[in-house]
């Protein structure tokens, strides 16, 4: 007889089993490629892992295919499933048999089909005397089919109130910010956020899934190291040897950035960059910290990217998409991107993302390379044996393939011996002769998973356990598109560099930083340049144009050249003023046009005499200084954070006094005028940077509001026709006292006003910009081609 304690334990076990309940998994697109290759195997693995723990399952393979045909395909797929190596063949056959009996094909087309499925599940649950725990719908179908399926599930196939619903979605999740938002809104009208599991299969790759646990378990060693003081750079790389042949209808629309960088590589980047929550096992905390990391990514510029396209690509597109003979695609199949994370931890650390098709090898990794401050006195031959401090110090999450051929976590022996979860990761055996990143494997503490597992199997298990941190929330998805969309739009007409593919690429795709920009190391060889007329002209194909506008000098160029020229001119003016007077008084406008200028000044002007520069504002919106609309905030983000201007030389406009905004009685405008009079000789700025609005306004002097156009006042409160309505501005007479005024006008929206203002006389009441004419200083117009020529 069994002792009482054992009976009690068994009873407890049985009760626990019953409590687990029944889970139905409905795989939509059950006969498609992804399902055949990964998803059925992942579901089988789930069954192997969980069925013994008291869960009851039914698996429903669904598609539009007619029942007999679908059943046939499914039977073949189920027959091909495999068990882990440690399961004996007989046992494997038995388990497969059980799984096959639980798996059925059904055609799901109409809402009625979904209703019938729901009724069948309810009947099954009742017949077996079970409790329904939940339903998982895995959408392995193209996104255009999402809405109809979602509607049918929501209206006819939700489980009862005590059971959960989980819907699993596969990328692409939109094409840019707007389309992603539309899709998210549509799905949001059918499902709650907690019901949606958006898959990024890279989050299921073992080395990637290990990043946060590794950071968590090695906090002590990493606390002092994981920051800008110690990290030299981070590389997130996915190289592929295959090309896009056979997939060009998808690829032509997406290209490498949307296909791989916006999702897989960005997700990995955030896992490295995010602040580690105190409780790294809390999904909510992880997702929240990840979102903060997204929001800290500095906006990308055109110069942040280098693009390539393998030479055979256009021909493949012509063939597969029936394009005319001369068709040249501009879709990049290779991209290198330089990302910066604007926070205290990562300030100044380059994060390099790189991916491409038709490259020389297939490999994926994240490599955190540390700065090396040691100088070694002994000869280089001694370094290896001695574990010298002069060897590179790095931590690599090796995703797979490449020389190693399997996932791994590598830590330079000169750093520290890491802790990894003992049950699931083990130290790799020595592999003499194997070199990784130019060093023998023995230079690293190297660990690999005890049991290799496919990403989808891991993710299916996480869906089953409701681990949301392995998936993409709507907020994270949109934050990623906010980051990528402007670059994608900016690059839409850029011709990528052509490369031959494979080992022949040689050094053609090597790239390097130049200031805060990326550029290919080698010049494009002649024979790879597409023929004339096949690609849109590049800015560098044009010269900077010098002319006059309103009888003053005009500089006109493509935006990048224009900004570079203006930045050079400002630096020259600064150097001259500092040489003559010991200081340089620069008054800057806010808004979007000067952002690129601020970035340019911050990035490449090492000789700029910032320590002797006083920064003033031309105008300000009556909002608190932390408001994103604040001009000072823009100046702070894009310039002040990056240069060393003494705090006492920075002069924000006092729009926020005594917790009020631009109250007359606080006399902010007068205070600013007094500050100018006290510090700027004769109130004569060395340089004032202005813009021109589409209504002819400049600074915050608007056609509708007569204030500040003449009279004695140096600084005035004004009204803007657009929000925020209240403004503070330098007056026209003060602006005209400047030694030099630069007016920056960019974009085709400005074309009409540019044309109009070129023809009118001095009528500041109608067009305040027309009143800008320095009393004794110089006025120079800086216009890009779109603003000047349309
Ligand atoms: C997919 C992309 O998301 O990821 C493919 O659409 C790419 O273009 C693939 O090849 C890479 O994934 P893996 O698992 O093969 O490294």
Short mmCIF file of N, CA, C and O and ligand atoms in Angstrom, two decimals, residues 38 171 201-202 205 238 240 247 250-251 259-260 263-264 357 362 401, ligand 1:
data_model
loop_
_atom_site.label_atom_id
_atom_site.label_comp_id
_atom_site.label_asym_id
_atom_site.label_seq_id
_atom_site.Cartn_x
_atom_site.Cartn_y
_atom_site.Cartn_z
N UNK A 38 8.88 25.36 -39.77
CA UNK A 38 9.16 25.61 -38.35
C UNK A 38 7.98 25.41 -37.40
O UNK A 38 8.16 24.98 -36.28
N UNK A 171 5.53 39.29 -39.06
CA UNK A 171 5.83 40.47 -39.86
C UNK A 171 5.58 40.21 -41.34
O UNK A 171 5.54 39.04 -41.71
N UNK A 201 11.25 36.69 -34.95
CA UNK A 201 11.83 35.39 -34.61
C UNK A 201 13.24 35.50 -34.05
O UNK A 201 13.71 34.61 -33.37
N UNK A 202 13.89 36.67 -34.28
CA UNK A 202 15.22 36.83 -33.70
C UNK A 202 15.18 36.87 -32.17
O UNK A 202 16.15 36.51 -31.51
N UNK A 205 15.90 33.48 -30.92
CA UNK A 205 17.21 32.85 -31.15
C UNK A 205 17.91 32.76 -29.79
O UNK A 205 17.89 33.73 -29.01
N UNK A 238 23.98 40.92 -39.28
CA UNK A 238 23.36 39.72 -39.86
C UNK A 238 23.78 39.66 -41.32
O UNK A 238 23.30 40.44 -42.16
N UNK A 240 24.19 37.49 -44.86
CA UNK A 240 23.61 36.32 -45.53
C UNK A 240 24.31 36.08 -46.87
O UNK A 240 24.71 37.04 -47.53
N UNK A 247 12.01 35.93 -54.32
CA UNK A 247 11.25 36.70 -53.32
C UNK A 247 11.18 38.17 -53.71
O UNK A 247 10.89 39.02 -52.87
N UNK A 250 8.25 40.55 -52.83
CA UNK A 250 8.24 41.06 -51.46
C UNK A 250 9.40 42.04 -51.27
O UNK A 250 9.24 43.15 -50.79
N UNK A 251 10.58 41.61 -51.72
CA UNK A 251 11.80 42.34 -51.40
C UNK A 251 11.83 43.73 -52.03
O UNK A 251 12.30 44.69 -51.43
N UNK A 259 13.23 44.87 -44.05
CA UNK A 259 13.17 43.42 -43.89
C UNK A 259 13.90 42.94 -42.63
O UNK A 259 13.44 42.04 -41.94
N UNK A 260 15.01 43.57 -42.32
CA UNK A 260 15.86 43.03 -41.26
C UNK A 260 16.27 44.06 -40.19
O UNK A 260 16.27 43.78 -39.01
N UNK A 263 13.44 45.61 -37.71
CA UNK A 263 12.90 44.67 -36.73
C UNK A 263 14.03 43.92 -36.02
O UNK A 263 14.41 44.29 -34.90
N UNK A 264 14.60 42.90 -36.66
CA UNK A 264 15.55 42.03 -35.94
C UNK A 264 16.70 42.81 -35.29
O UNK A 264 16.96 42.68 -34.10
N UNK A 357 22.31 40.82 -48.25
CA UNK A 357 22.16 39.56 -49.00
C UNK A 357 23.38 39.44 -49.92
O UNK A 357 24.01 40.44 -50.26
N UNK A 362 27.58 33.58 -44.13
CA UNK A 362 26.34 33.67 -43.37
C UNK A 362 26.70 33.65 -41.90
O UNK A 362 27.30 32.68 -41.41
N UNK A 401 25.55 30.23 -37.26
CA UNK A 401 26.27 30.05 -38.52
C UNK A 401 27.72 30.51 -38.36
O UNK A 401 28.27 30.40 -37.27
C1 LIG B 1 13.61 37.17 -42.21
C2 LIG B 1 13.85 37.98 -43.45
O1 LIG B 1 12.83 37.90 -41.31
O2 LIG B 1 14.85 36.85 -41.61
C3 LIG B 1 14.76 37.23 -44.39
O3 LIG B 1 12.61 38.24 -44.10
C4 LIG B 1 16.04 36.81 -43.69
O4 LIG B 1 15.08 38.04 -45.53
C5 LIG B 1 15.69 36.07 -42.42
O5 LIG B 1 16.76 35.99 -44.56
C6 LIG B 1 16.92 35.71 -41.61
O6 LIG B 1 16.54 34.84 -40.60
P1 LIG B 1 17.40 33.57 -40.24
O7 LIG B 1 16.65 32.92 -39.12
O8 LIG B 1 17.50 32.71 -41.45
O9 LIG B 1 18.72 34.11 -39.82
#
